[in-house]
Short mmCIF file of C-alpha atoms and ligand atoms in Angstrom, two decimals:
data_model
loop_
_atom_site.label_atom_id
_atom_site.label_comp_id
_atom_site.label_asym_id
_atom_site.label_seq_id
_atom_site.Cartn_x
_atom_site.Cartn_y
_atom_site.Cartn_z
CA UNK V 1 93.21 83.43 81.31
CA UNK V 2 95.24 80.54 80.14
CA UNK V 3 98.79 81.87 80.06
CA UNK V 4 98.46 85.07 82.11
CA UNK V 5 99.47 83.91 85.60
CA UNK V 6 103.20 84.12 86.34
CA UNK V 7 103.14 80.56 87.72
CA UNK V 8 101.72 77.80 85.53
CA UNK V 9 101.22 74.11 86.22
CA UNK V 10 100.54 71.65 83.39
CA UNK V 11 98.63 68.68 84.80
CA UNK V 12 96.76 65.70 83.37
CA UNK V 13 96.67 61.99 82.75
CA UNK V 14 99.83 60.06 81.84
CA UNK V 15 101.10 60.55 78.30
CA UNK V 16 98.62 63.23 77.15
CA UNK V 17 101.23 65.91 76.46
CA UNK V 18 101.95 67.72 79.76
CA UNK V 19 105.68 67.93 79.11
CA UNK V 20 105.09 69.05 75.53
CA UNK V 21 102.68 71.81 76.60
CA UNK V 22 104.81 72.98 79.55
CA UNK V 23 107.80 73.21 77.20
CA UNK V 24 105.71 75.09 74.59
CA UNK V 25 104.49 77.58 77.19
CA UNK V 26 108.05 78.04 78.49
CA UNK V 27 109.42 78.63 74.98
CA UNK V 28 106.59 81.07 74.21
CA UNK V 29 107.32 83.08 77.38
CA UNK V 30 111.10 83.09 76.86
CA UNK V 31 110.66 84.20 73.24
CA UNK V 32 108.38 86.99 74.45
CA UNK V 33 111.30 88.26 76.53
CA UNK V 34 110.44 86.83 79.96
CA UNK V 35 113.08 85.22 82.17
CA UNK V 36 111.51 81.78 82.48
CA UNK V 37 112.08 78.72 84.65
CA UNK V 38 110.67 75.38 83.50
CA UNK V 39 110.58 72.87 86.39
CA UNK V 40 109.71 69.19 86.30
CA UNK V 41 108.19 67.63 89.44
CA UNK V 42 107.72 64.29 87.67
CA UNK V 43 110.14 61.69 89.11
CA UNK V 44 110.20 60.19 85.58
CA UNK V 45 111.69 63.31 84.00
CA UNK V 46 111.44 64.07 80.29
CA UNK V 47 112.76 67.61 79.99
CA UNK V 48 116.30 66.32 79.38
CA UNK V 49 114.95 64.29 76.44
CA UNK V 50 113.57 67.49 74.90
CA UNK V 51 116.30 70.00 75.77
CA UNK V 52 119.32 67.73 75.73
CA UNK V 53 121.89 66.54 78.25
CA UNK V 54 122.91 68.80 81.11
CA UNK V 55 119.33 69.23 82.32
CA UNK V 56 119.09 68.12 85.95
CA UNK V 57 118.78 69.17 89.59
CA UNK V 58 120.37 72.60 89.07
CA UNK V 59 118.62 75.17 86.85
CA UNK V 60 120.44 75.61 83.56
CA UNK V 61 119.77 77.92 80.62
CA UNK V 62 118.96 75.85 77.52
CA UNK V 63 117.56 78.56 75.26
CA UNK V 64 117.94 82.35 75.64
CA UNK V 65 116.09 83.36 78.86
CA UNK V 66 114.82 79.80 79.46
CA UNK V 67 116.24 77.78 82.35
CA UNK V 68 115.25 74.18 82.96
CA UNK V 69 115.29 72.23 86.24
CA UNK V 70 114.36 68.63 87.00
CA UNK V 71 113.69 68.12 90.70
CA UNK V 72 115.22 64.80 91.70
CA UNK V 73 113.31 63.25 94.64
CA UNK V 74 116.33 61.26 95.90
CA UNK V 75 118.62 64.33 95.94
CA UNK V 76 115.92 66.46 97.52
CA UNK V 77 115.30 63.82 100.19
CA UNK V 78 119.04 63.81 101.08
CA UNK V 79 119.10 67.60 101.17
CA UNK V 80 115.97 67.69 103.32
CA UNK V 81 117.35 65.13 105.80
CA UNK V 82 120.61 67.10 106.08
CA UNK V 83 118.59 70.20 106.90
CA UNK V 84 116.59 68.34 109.55
CA UNK V 85 119.83 67.03 111.06
CA UNK V 86 121.40 70.49 111.05
CA UNK V 87 118.37 71.81 112.92
CA UNK V 88 118.55 68.90 115.33
CA UNK V 89 122.19 69.58 116.17
CA UNK V 90 121.03 72.89 117.60
CA UNK V 91 118.17 71.33 119.52
CA UNK V 92 119.21 67.93 120.81
CA UNK V 93 121.78 67.33 123.56
CA UNK V 94 124.93 65.63 122.28
CA UNK V 95 124.34 62.31 124.11
CA UNK V 96 121.04 61.88 122.22
CA UNK V 97 122.26 63.16 118.88
CA UNK V 98 123.48 59.87 117.42
CA UNK V 99 120.19 58.10 118.13
CA UNK V 100 118.20 61.10 116.86
CA UNK V 101 120.15 61.13 113.59
CA UNK V 102 119.56 57.40 113.19
CA UNK V 103 115.83 58.05 113.55
CA UNK V 104 115.99 60.78 110.89
CA UNK V 105 117.79 58.42 108.50
CA UNK V 106 115.09 55.82 109.10
CA UNK V 107 112.35 58.38 108.50
CA UNK V 108 114.09 59.23 105.21
CA UNK V 109 113.34 55.74 104.01
CA UNK V 110 109.71 55.78 105.17
CA UNK V 111 106.86 56.13 102.68
CA UNK V 112 106.10 59.77 102.06
CA UNK V 113 109.67 61.01 102.63
CA UNK V 114 110.33 61.73 98.95
CA UNK V 115 106.93 63.35 98.66
CA UNK V 116 107.75 65.71 101.56
CA UNK V 117 111.15 66.50 100.09
CA UNK V 118 109.59 67.26 96.70
CA UNK V 119 107.03 69.52 98.38
CA UNK V 120 109.86 71.27 100.24
CA UNK V 121 111.63 72.04 96.96
CA UNK V 122 108.42 73.17 95.26
CA UNK V 123 107.86 75.56 98.17
CA UNK V 124 111.44 76.84 97.80
CA UNK V 125 110.94 77.39 94.05
CA UNK V 126 107.69 79.26 94.65
CA UNK V 127 108.73 81.36 97.65
CA UNK V 128 112.48 81.92 97.15
CA UNK V 129 113.78 81.03 93.68
CA UNK V 130 110.81 82.60 91.87
CA UNK V 131 112.17 86.11 92.57
CA UNK V 132 114.78 85.54 89.84
CA UNK V 133 112.18 84.85 87.12
CA UNK V 134 109.19 86.52 85.52
CA UNK V 135 107.62 83.16 84.78
CA UNK V 136 107.77 79.75 86.44
CA UNK V 137 106.23 76.78 84.62
CA UNK V 138 105.78 73.35 86.18
CA UNK V 139 105.76 70.16 84.13
CA UNK V 140 104.10 67.69 86.48
CA UNK V 141 103.64 63.95 86.97
CA UNK V 142 100.30 62.29 86.08
CA UNK V 143 97.15 63.57 87.82
CA UNK V 144 97.12 61.69 91.16
CA UNK V 145 100.70 62.58 92.10
CA UNK V 146 100.18 66.21 91.14
CA UNK V 147 96.84 66.66 92.91
CA UNK V 148 98.58 65.38 96.02
CA UNK V 149 101.50 67.80 95.56
CA UNK V 150 99.18 70.77 94.97
CA UNK V 151 96.96 69.98 97.96
CA UNK V 152 99.82 69.06 100.32
CA UNK V 153 100.49 72.64 101.50
CA UNK V 154 97.00 72.80 103.02
CA UNK V 155 97.05 69.18 104.30
CA UNK V 156 100.53 69.57 105.84
CA UNK V 157 99.56 73.01 107.16
CA UNK V 158 96.74 71.46 109.20
CA UNK V 159 99.12 68.80 110.50
CA UNK V 160 101.76 71.35 111.53
CA UNK V 161 98.97 73.35 113.23
CA UNK V 162 98.27 70.33 115.42
CA UNK V 163 101.97 70.04 116.34
CA UNK V 164 102.11 73.76 117.09
CA UNK V 165 99.10 73.56 119.38
CA UNK V 166 100.65 70.71 121.34
CA UNK V 167 104.00 72.46 121.58
CA UNK V 168 102.23 75.66 122.67
CA UNK V 169 100.31 73.82 125.40
CA UNK V 170 103.59 72.32 126.63
CA UNK V 171 105.14 75.75 126.80
CA UNK V 172 102.23 77.11 128.80
CA UNK V 173 102.37 74.16 131.18
CA UNK V 174 106.09 74.83 131.63
CA UNK V 175 105.40 78.47 132.38
CA UNK V 176 102.93 77.30 135.04
CA UNK V 177 105.51 75.02 136.68
CA UNK V 178 108.09 77.77 136.64
CA UNK V 179 105.73 79.98 138.65
CA UNK V 180 105.99 83.14 136.58
CA UNK V 181 109.73 82.95 135.87
CA UNK V 182 110.57 83.74 132.24
CA UNK V 183 110.19 80.67 129.99
CA UNK V 184 113.14 80.25 127.60
CA UNK V 185 112.45 80.51 123.87
CA UNK V 186 111.36 77.25 122.31
CA UNK V 187 113.38 76.65 119.10
CA UNK V 188 111.15 73.74 118.06
CA UNK V 189 108.12 76.00 118.25
CA UNK V 190 109.96 78.64 116.21
CA UNK V 191 110.89 76.06 113.55
CA UNK V 192 107.36 74.70 113.32
CA UNK V 193 106.00 78.20 113.16
CA UNK V 194 108.31 79.12 110.28
CA UNK V 195 107.28 75.95 108.45
CA UNK V 196 103.63 76.76 109.03
CA UNK V 197 104.10 80.23 107.58
CA UNK V 198 105.82 78.91 104.43
CA UNK V 199 103.12 76.28 103.86
CA UNK V 200 100.42 78.90 104.31
CA UNK V 201 102.16 81.29 101.88
CA UNK V 202 102.39 78.46 99.34
CA UNK V 203 98.76 77.46 99.81
CA UNK V 204 97.64 81.08 99.33
CA UNK V 205 99.84 81.43 96.25
CA UNK V 206 98.41 78.28 94.65
CA UNK V 207 94.85 79.38 95.42
CA UNK V 208 95.36 82.88 93.95
CA UNK V 209 94.34 82.66 90.29
CA UNK V 210 96.18 85.89 89.49
CA UNK V 211 99.43 84.18 90.53
CA UNK V 212 98.90 80.49 89.71
CA UNK V 213 97.24 78.93 86.68
CA UNK V 214 96.63 75.18 86.71
CA UNK V 215 96.19 74.03 83.11
CA UNK V 216 94.90 70.54 82.40
CA UNK V 217 96.13 68.79 79.28
CA UNK V 218 94.00 66.02 77.78
CA UNK V 219 93.42 64.17 74.54
CA UNK V 220 89.89 63.78 73.11
CA UNK V 221 89.23 60.26 74.43
CA UNK V 222 86.97 58.84 77.15
CA UNK V 223 89.44 58.19 79.98
CA UNK V 224 91.41 61.45 79.80
CA UNK V 225 88.11 63.40 79.71
CA UNK V 226 86.83 61.56 82.80
CA UNK V 227 90.13 61.92 84.66
CA UNK V 228 90.28 65.64 83.89
CA UNK V 229 86.75 66.17 85.25
CA UNK V 230 87.64 64.34 88.47
CA UNK V 231 90.94 66.21 88.77
CA UNK V 232 89.29 69.63 88.41
CA UNK V 233 86.57 68.69 90.92
CA UNK V 234 89.12 67.45 93.43
CA UNK V 235 91.12 70.66 93.12
CA UNK V 236 87.91 72.63 93.73
CA UNK V 237 87.38 70.67 96.96
CA UNK V 238 90.69 72.14 98.12
CA UNK V 239 89.91 75.68 97.02
CA UNK V 240 92.03 75.49 93.84
CA UNK V 241 90.66 76.32 90.38
CA UNK V 242 91.81 75.24 86.95
CA UNK V 243 92.82 78.03 84.57
CA UNK V 244 92.04 76.15 81.38
CA UNK V 245 92.49 73.15 79.13
CA UNK V 246 94.79 72.16 76.32
CA UNK V 247 93.13 69.58 74.08
CA UNK V 248 96.10 67.89 72.49
CA UNK V 249 96.62 65.59 69.52
CA UNK V 250 93.52 66.64 67.58
CA UNK V 251 93.47 64.73 64.28
CA UNK V 252 93.33 66.50 60.90
CA UNK V 253 89.84 66.93 59.39
CA UNK V 254 90.05 65.41 55.94
CA UNK V 255 90.69 61.72 55.74
CA UNK V 256 89.22 59.14 53.38
CA UNK V 257 90.68 56.11 55.14
CA UNK V 258 87.71 54.37 56.88
CA UNK V 259 89.78 53.56 59.99
CA UNK V 260 90.84 57.18 60.50
CA UNK V 261 87.39 58.46 59.48
CA UNK V 262 85.89 56.38 62.31
CA UNK V 263 88.48 57.63 64.78
CA UNK V 264 87.82 61.20 63.67
CA UNK V 265 84.05 60.70 64.11
CA UNK V 266 84.63 59.55 67.70
CA UNK V 267 87.04 62.39 68.28
CA UNK V 268 84.41 64.92 67.18
CA UNK V 269 82.01 63.49 69.78
CA UNK V 270 84.64 63.84 72.49
CA UNK V 271 85.52 67.38 71.39
CA UNK V 272 81.83 68.32 71.61
CA UNK V 273 81.63 66.64 75.02
CA UNK V 274 84.69 68.58 76.22
CA UNK V 275 83.06 71.84 75.06
CA UNK V 276 79.95 71.20 77.15
CA UNK V 277 81.62 69.57 80.11
CA UNK V 278 84.26 72.30 80.53
CA UNK V 279 82.29 75.26 79.12
CA UNK V 280 83.50 77.48 81.96
CA UNK V 281 87.20 76.99 81.09
CA UNK V 282 89.40 78.51 78.39
CA UNK V 283 90.30 75.83 75.87
CA UNK V 284 93.11 75.55 73.37
CA UNK V 285 93.52 72.84 70.72
CA UNK V 286 96.78 71.43 69.42
CA UNK V 287 96.98 69.27 66.30
CA UNK V 288 98.34 65.76 66.19
CA UNK V 289 101.69 65.89 64.43
CA UNK V 290 102.86 63.12 62.13
CA UNK V 291 106.10 62.83 64.11
CA UNK V 292 107.04 62.82 67.80
CA UNK V 293 107.61 66.00 69.74
CA UNK V 294 111.03 65.08 71.04
CA UNK V 295 113.23 68.11 70.38
CA UNK V 296 113.17 71.88 70.38
CA UNK V 297 112.83 71.89 66.59
CA UNK V 298 109.74 69.63 66.83
CA UNK V 299 108.34 71.99 69.48
CA UNK V 300 108.86 74.85 67.03
CA UNK V 301 106.29 73.25 64.72
CA UNK V 302 103.60 73.47 67.37
CA UNK V 303 104.67 76.81 68.86
CA UNK V 304 102.78 79.18 66.49
CA UNK V 305 99.52 77.18 66.91
CA UNK V 306 100.03 77.15 70.67
CA UNK V 307 100.62 80.92 70.87
CA UNK V 308 97.67 81.71 68.58
CA UNK V 309 95.42 79.24 70.46
CA UNK V 310 96.35 80.79 73.80
CA UNK V 311 95.48 84.26 72.48
CA UNK V 312 92.11 82.98 71.16
CA UNK V 313 91.40 81.26 74.46
CA UNK V 314 92.07 84.59 76.18
CA UNK V 315 89.60 86.33 73.84
CA UNK V 316 86.96 83.65 74.50
CA UNK V 317 87.46 84.14 78.23
CA UNK V 318 87.03 87.92 78.07
CA UNK V 319 83.93 87.48 75.87
CA UNK V 320 82.35 85.20 78.53
N1 ATP T 401 100.55 67.14 69.34
C1 ATP T 401 101.29 66.06 69.29
N2 ATP T 401 101.50 65.40 68.12
C2 ATP T 401 102.27 64.30 68.06
N3 ATP T 401 102.86 63.75 69.13
C3 ATP T 401 102.70 64.35 70.32
C4 ATP T 401 101.93 65.53 70.48
N4 ATP T 401 101.95 65.90 71.78
C5 ATP T 401 102.70 64.98 72.42
N5 ATP T 401 103.16 64.06 71.56
C6 ATP T 401 103.97 62.87 71.85
O1 ATP T 401 103.26 62.12 72.82
C7 ATP T 401 104.13 61.55 73.78
C8 ATP T 401 103.71 62.01 75.17
O2 ATP T 401 103.87 63.42 75.28
P1 ATP T 401 104.41 64.08 76.63
O3 ATP T 401 105.66 63.45 77.06
O4 ATP T 401 104.39 65.55 76.44
O5 ATP T 401 103.22 63.64 77.60
P2 ATP T 401 103.17 63.70 79.19
O6 ATP T 401 101.75 63.97 79.54
O7 ATP T 401 104.20 64.64 79.70
O8 ATP T 401 103.58 62.21 79.56
P3 ATP T 401 103.96 61.66 81.03
O9 ATP T 401 102.66 61.46 81.74
O10 ATP T 401 104.66 60.38 80.71
O11 ATP T 401 104.83 62.68 81.66
C9 ATP T 401 105.52 62.02 73.41
O12 ATP T 401 106.14 60.98 72.70
C10 ATP T 401 105.30 63.21 72.51
O13 ATP T 401 106.32 63.31 71.55
MG1 MG T 402 105.75 64.35 81.11
#
């Protein structure tokens, strides 16, 4: 059901209303008495625009029981590299340390470094920081970036497996050379193993629909509909299922203006298409407001419709 899982991700095409919906869900949960964390994984953050200054890389309470956090890729990359260096200081002999640290700094500038650091922080939120909250809601970047983030735990897991196998073989070979003498513990193996475990826990958590709900937000237009279909199918390829849809910015019914009447006619077609194409998913509609949704008071206007829609979607789902 749409808003049941304690961890929610709001995903979808650029500009469709992911931040708006994640913020609505977070407000709804906090109002219902749950300690809630709203986290943005989008490098182009918007939560500060909604909840005001002071929102950033450290969780901060903005409304009673609602804390907001914007994960900053650059900060997380620095933090991640410091951690790698700290580990290395334990593992690398001092004459090699300077060169090893230089290599780590270089790797920090390589493509993919920020992505890994962001994943690392998402894993920390899910496995460690989540204990402090009853609800964790992710506002994500547009589809491609988010699909990558959600599928990375299994992709990286397979990669770490390969490293572990090689390291294990090395250890066995060493045992052979040492002719039965006790082989010292391998700290690199231990580190990789710990990383493997955390990635596997995250993968399992994301795949468990009682823990994680991935909600797609879309607007009733051709491209968002197509992108949502592809997104849901790609998740399925990785063993992840979508929990439901929010169809945002639905126009009001009555309009005599021929321009808006034509737009509304098209919209009806897309709404019907969404109903057939995503029949298996819970769906919630949000109206197009006359103004922007750029503050908590603007969110308040949509909140009752959102809460009622989520309850109806839940009823639909239990009727199915
Ligand atoms: N129901 C609505 N009625 C009117 N305006 C809306 C509605 N929902 C969202 N908006 C407006 O649409 C714009 C995009 O919304 P939002 O930032 O939530 O989308 P997003 O999917 O998070 O975008 P991005 O991909 O850039 O992160 C914002 O200016 C917001 O105020
Ligand atoms: Mg956004």
